[in-house]
Amino acid sequence: ATGWFTIKDKQGDDCAKQGKTTFTCISGIALTNDRNIKDCKVLRKLDKGENLVVLEGPIEDEGAGVTRIRARAPKDSMEGWVTTKGNAGSLYAQETGRTYMVCTSMPLQSGFQSDTANNLKVLAEGETIELLEGPKEEKSSTTQRVYVRALTDGKTGWLTVKKDTMRLWSPNYRCASASTMSSDLKASKKVRDVDVDEIMELIEGPTVDAQGALRLKCCAEKDGSIGWMTIFT
């Protein structure tokens, strides 16, 4: 599976740490026993297209004007030093991959934005993953939290404010279906019938009546009538 994962979370804790980097030889080059290119001995010749796992570097040899890495050749597990860039700028090996090791269990996700992407699988602690793109910083907006009380049961708690789940409260209600306005919470006397799409301004409530219906006292925008109406039962 391919996807996006988090290297460092919003609290600054590491979720994954960089592992080994791989290089691929783009031309035949020597694998030597020492970093110093002037005093080293050739262990063997690396072939074009051969892969290398970086153990140290890249390091610039200022005296010789070359860039070197200490690497292991998976072909035969031989380790040594390799020149990746010559003193004239010629490339002999180039980076072709990087790996990360998972520090703590986390999801591999389908998209870059972590709060909207789908989880593809769970990456286990210690799992090695190959980097295909990035790292890139995810810019996220500040999370807004509000402490609220639910009108239906009186329970209190914290909620995260999101555009698709919450909106600012308004004292105005629109009648969704033909209804009746009554004189009190118990609906003992009818004030008048209320048509669909009429606007009502909240005066009191919402309040749960004896039958469990959620009701409010309101004023009709149409004619100023005042009474109680049911929001839902």
CSV table of C-alpha atoms in Angstrom, one decimal:
chain,number,residue,atom,x,y,z
A,1,ALA,CA,0.0,0.0,0.0
A,2,THR,CA,1.2,3.5,-0.7
A,3,GLY,CA,0.0,6.6,1.1
A,4,TRP,CA,0.9,9.5,3.5
A,5,PHE,CA,2.2,9.2,7.1
A,6,THR,CA,3.1,11.6,9.9
A,7,ILE,CA,6.8,12.1,10.7
A,8,LYS,CA,6.3,14.6,13.6
A,9,ASP,CA,2.9,15.3,15.2
A,10,LYS,CA,1.4,18.7,16.2
A,11,GLN,CA,2.9,18.3,19.7
A,12,GLY,CA,6.4,17.9,18.3
A,13,ASP,CA,6.8,14.2,19.1
A,14,ASP,CA,8.5,11.9,16.5
A,15,CYS,CA,6.2,9.4,14.9
A,16,ALA,CA,8.9,8.1,12.5
A,17,LYS,CA,12.6,8.5,12.2
A,18,GLN,CA,14.7,8.6,9.1
A,19,GLY,CA,16.3,5.2,8.3
A,20,LYS,CA,18.6,4.2,5.5
A,21,THR,CA,19.1,6.1,2.3
A,22,THR,CA,19.8,4.2,-1.0
A,23,PHE,CA,21.9,5.2,-3.9
A,24,THR,CA,22.1,3.7,-7.4
A,25,CYS,CA,25.3,3.7,-9.5
A,26,ILE,CA,24.8,5.5,-12.8
A,27,SER,CA,28.2,4.4,-14.1
A,28,GLY,CA,30.9,1.9,-13.1
A,29,ILE,CA,32.7,3.1,-10.0
A,30,ALA,CA,35.1,1.7,-7.4
A,31,LEU,CA,34.2,0.5,-3.9
A,32,THR,CA,37.2,1.3,-1.7
A,33,ASN,CA,38.3,0.5,1.8
A,34,ASP,CA,38.9,4.0,3.1
A,35,ARG,CA,37.3,7.4,3.0
A,36,ASN,CA,40.6,9.1,1.8
A,37,ILE,CA,40.5,8.7,-1.9
A,38,LYS,CA,44.3,9.2,-2.2
A,39,ASP,CA,45.2,6.4,0.2
A,40,CYS,CA,42.4,3.9,-0.3
A,41,LYS,CA,42.5,0.5,-2.0
A,42,VAL,CA,39.9,-0.8,-4.4
A,43,LEU,CA,37.7,-3.7,-3.0
A,44,ARG,CA,35.8,-4.2,-6.2
A,45,LYS,CA,34.1,-2.4,-9.1
A,46,LEU,CA,30.5,-1.5,-8.7
A,47,ASP,CA,28.4,-2.0,-11.8
A,48,LYS,CA,26.1,0.5,-13.4
A,49,GLY,CA,22.6,0.2,-11.9
A,50,GLU,CA,23.8,-1.5,-8.7
A,51,ASN,CA,22.1,-0.4,-5.6
A,52,LEU,CA,23.9,0.8,-2.4
A,53,VAL,CA,22.6,1.3,1.2
A,54,VAL,CA,24.1,4.4,2.8
A,55,LEU,CA,25.9,3.7,6.1
A,56,GLU,CA,27.5,7.2,6.4
A,57,GLY,CA,27.6,10.4,4.5
A,58,PRO,CA,27.4,11.9,2.0
A,59,ILE,CA,30.7,13.6,3.0
A,60,GLU,CA,32.5,16.2,1.0
A,61,ASP,CA,36.3,15.6,0.7
A,62,GLU,CA,37.4,19.2,0.3
A,63,GLY,CA,41.0,18.2,-0.5
A,64,ALA,CA,40.1,16.0,-3.4
A,65,GLY,CA,36.9,18.0,-4.3
A,66,VAL,CA,34.7,14.9,-4.4
A,67,THR,CA,31.6,13.6,-2.4
A,68,ARG,CA,31.8,10.2,-0.8
A,69,ILE,CA,29.5,7.8,1.0
A,70,ARG,CA,30.2,4.7,3.1
A,71,ALA,CA,27.8,2.1,1.8
A,72,ARG,CA,26.9,-1.6,1.7
A,73,ALA,CA,26.3,-3.3,-1.6
A,74,PRO,CA,23.3,-5.7,-1.1
A,75,LYS,CA,24.6,-7.8,-4.0
A,76,ASP,CA,27.3,-9.3,-1.8
A,77,SER,CA,27.0,-7.4,1.5
A,78,MET,CA,30.5,-5.8,0.9
A,79,GLU,CA,31.0,-2.5,2.6
A,80,GLY,CA,33.2,0.4,1.6
A,81,TRP,CA,33.5,4.0,0.4
A,82,VAL,CA,32.1,5.2,-2.9
A,83,THR,CA,32.5,8.5,-4.8
A,84,THR,CA,29.0,9.8,-5.7
A,85,LYS,CA,30.2,13.1,-7.3
A,86,GLY,CA,33.6,13.8,-8.9
A,87,ASN,CA,35.7,16.9,-8.7
A,88,ALA,CA,34.4,18.1,-12.1
A,89,GLY,CA,30.8,17.6,-11.1
A,90,SER,CA,30.3,14.3,-12.7
A,91,LEU,CA,27.7,12.0,-11.0
A,92,TYR,CA,28.6,8.4,-10.4
A,93,ALA,CA,25.8,7.5,-8.1
A,94,GLN,CA,22.6,9.3,-7.2
A,95,GLU,CA,20.0,9.0,-4.4
A,96,THR,CA,17.1,6.9,-5.4
A,97,GLY,CA,15.3,6.2,-2.1
A,98,ARG,CA,15.0,6.9,1.6
A,99,THR,CA,13.4,4.9,4.3
A,100,TYR,CA,11.8,5.8,7.6
A,101,MET,CA,11.2,3.6,10.7
A,102,VAL,CA,7.9,3.9,12.6
A,103,CYS,CA,8.4,5.0,16.2
A,104,THR,CA,4.8,4.7,17.3
A,105,SER,CA,1.8,2.9,15.7
A,106,MET,CA,-0.1,5.3,13.3
A,107,PRO,CA,-2.3,5.1,10.2
A,108,LEU,CA,-1.1,5.2,6.6
A,109,GLN,CA,-3.5,7.6,4.9
A,110,SER,CA,-4.9,8.1,1.4
A,111,GLY,CA,-4.3,11.8,1.2
A,112,PHE,CA,-1.9,14.6,2.4
A,113,GLN,CA,-4.4,16.4,4.7
A,114,SER,CA,-4.5,14.2,7.8
A,115,ASP,CA,-7.9,15.4,9.1
A,116,THR,CA,-9.8,14.5,5.8
A,117,ALA,CA,-7.8,11.5,4.5
A,118,ASN,CA,-9.0,7.9,4.8
A,119,ASN,CA,-6.9,5.4,6.8
A,120,LEU,CA,-5.6,2.7,4.5
A,121,LYS,CA,-3.8,0.6,7.2
A,122,VAL,CA,-2.1,0.8,10.6
A,123,LEU,CA,1.7,1.1,10.5
A,124,ALA,CA,3.2,-0.9,13.3
A,125,GLU,CA,6.0,0.3,15.6
A,126,GLY,CA,9.4,-0.7,14.2
A,127,GLU,CA,8.0,-1.0,10.6
A,128,THR,CA,10.2,0.3,7.8
A,129,ILE,CA,8.6,2.3,5.0
A,130,GLU,CA,10.1,3.7,1.8
A,131,LEU,CA,9.8,7.4,1.1
A,132,LEU,CA,8.3,8.3,-2.3
A,133,GLU,CA,7.6,12.0,-1.8
A,134,GLY,CA,8.3,14.7,0.8
A,135,PRO,CA,8.7,15.3,3.6
A,136,LYS,CA,6.2,18.2,3.4
A,137,GLU,CA,4.8,20.4,6.2
A,138,GLU,CA,1.1,20.1,6.7
A,139,LYS,CA,-0.4,23.6,7.5
A,140,SER,CA,-3.5,23.3,9.5
A,141,SER,CA,-5.8,25.9,11.0
A,142,THR,CA,-6.1,26.5,14.7
A,143,THR,CA,-8.6,24.1,16.3
A,144,GLN,CA,-11.5,25.9,18.0
A,145,ARG,CA,-13.0,24.1,21.0
A,146,VAL,CA,-16.2,25.2,22.9
A,147,TYR,CA,-17.6,24.1,26.3
A,148,VAL,CA,-21.3,23.5,25.8
A,149,ARG,CA,-24.5,22.1,27.4
A,150,ALA,CA,-26.9,19.9,25.5
A,151,LEU,CA,-30.4,21.2,25.7
A,152,THR,CA,-32.0,17.8,25.4
A,153,ASP,CA,-30.4,16.2,28.5
A,154,GLY,CA,-28.4,18.9,30.2
A,155,LYS,CA,-25.1,17.1,29.8
A,156,THR,CA,-22.0,19.3,29.4
A,157,GLY,CA,-18.7,18.8,27.6
A,158,TRP,CA,-16.2,20.0,25.0
A,159,LEU,CA,-16.9,20.2,21.2
A,160,THR,CA,-14.6,20.9,18.2
A,161,VAL,CA,-16.0,23.6,16.0
A,162,LYS,CA,-16.0,22.6,12.3
A,163,LYS,CA,-17.8,24.1,9.3
A,164,ASP,CA,-19.4,20.9,8.3
A,165,THR,CA,-20.7,19.9,11.8
A,166,MET,CA,-21.6,23.1,13.6
A,167,ARG,CA,-22.7,26.7,12.8
A,168,LEU,CA,-23.3,29.8,14.9
A,169,TRP,CA,-26.6,29.9,16.8
A,170,SER,CA,-29.4,32.1,15.6
A,171,PRO,CA,-32.5,33.2,17.5
A,172,ASN,CA,-34.6,32.7,14.4
A,173,TYR,CA,-36.4,29.5,13.5
A,174,ARG,CA,-38.0,28.6,10.2
A,175,CYS,CA,-41.1,26.5,10.2
A,176,ALA,CA,-40.4,23.3,8.3
A,177,SER,CA,-43.9,21.9,8.2
A,178,ALA,CA,-47.4,23.3,9.0
A,179,SER,CA,-47.8,23.6,12.7
A,180,THR,CA,-49.7,25.2,15.6
A,181,MET,CA,-48.7,27.9,18.0
A,182,SER,CA,-50.2,27.4,21.5
A,183,SER,CA,-50.6,29.7,24.5
A,184,ASP,CA,-48.3,27.8,26.9
A,185,LEU,CA,-45.8,25.0,27.2
A,186,LYS,CA,-48.6,22.5,27.8
A,187,ALA,CA,-50.3,23.5,24.6
A,188,SER,CA,-53.6,24.0,26.4
A,189,LYS,CA,-54.9,26.6,24.0
A,190,LYS,CA,-54.2,27.3,20.3
A,191,VAL,CA,-53.1,30.8,19.4
A,192,ARG,CA,-53.1,30.2,15.6
A,193,ASP,CA,-51.9,28.0,12.8
A,194,VAL,CA,-48.4,28.5,11.5
A,195,ASP,CA,-47.6,28.1,7.8
A,196,VAL,CA,-44.5,26.5,6.3
A,197,ASP,CA,-41.5,28.8,6.0
A,198,GLU,CA,-42.8,31.3,8.6
A,199,ILE,CA,-40.0,32.8,10.7
A,200,MET,CA,-40.1,32.7,14.5
A,201,GLU,CA,-37.9,34.6,16.9
A,202,LEU,CA,-36.9,32.8,20.1
A,203,ILE,CA,-38.1,34.3,23.3
A,204,GLU,CA,-37.7,31.4,25.8
A,205,GLY,CA,-36.4,27.9,25.7
A,206,PRO,CA,-36.0,25.4,24.1
A,207,THR,CA,-37.6,23.4,26.8
A,208,VAL,CA,-38.6,19.7,27.0
A,209,ASP,CA,-42.3,19.4,28.0
A,210,ALA,CA,-44.0,16.6,30.0
A,211,GLN,CA,-44.4,14.4,26.9
A,212,GLY,CA,-40.7,14.7,26.0
A,213,ALA,CA,-41.2,17.2,23.1
A,214,LEU,CA,-38.7,20.0,22.6
A,215,ARG,CA,-40.6,23.3,22.6
A,216,LEU,CA,-39.8,27.0,22.5
A,217,LYS,CA,-41.6,30.3,23.2
A,218,CYS,CA,-41.4,32.5,20.1
A,219,CYS,CA,-42.7,35.6,18.3
A,220,ALA,CA,-43.9,35.3,14.7
A,221,GLU,CA,-42.2,37.7,12.3
A,222,LYS,CA,-45.4,37.8,10.2
A,223,ASP,CA,-47.8,39.4,12.7
A,224,GLY,CA,-46.1,39.5,16.1
A,225,SER,CA,-48.1,36.6,17.6
A,226,ILE,CA,-46.4,35.1,20.7
A,227,GLY,CA,-46.8,31.5,21.8
A,228,TRP,CA,-45.2,28.1,22.2
A,229,MET,CA,-44.2,25.8,19.3
A,230,THR,CA,-42.7,22.3,19.0
A,231,ILE,CA,-39.2,22.0,17.5
A,232,PHE,CA,-39.4,18.2,17.4
A,233,THR,CA,-41.0,15.3,19.4
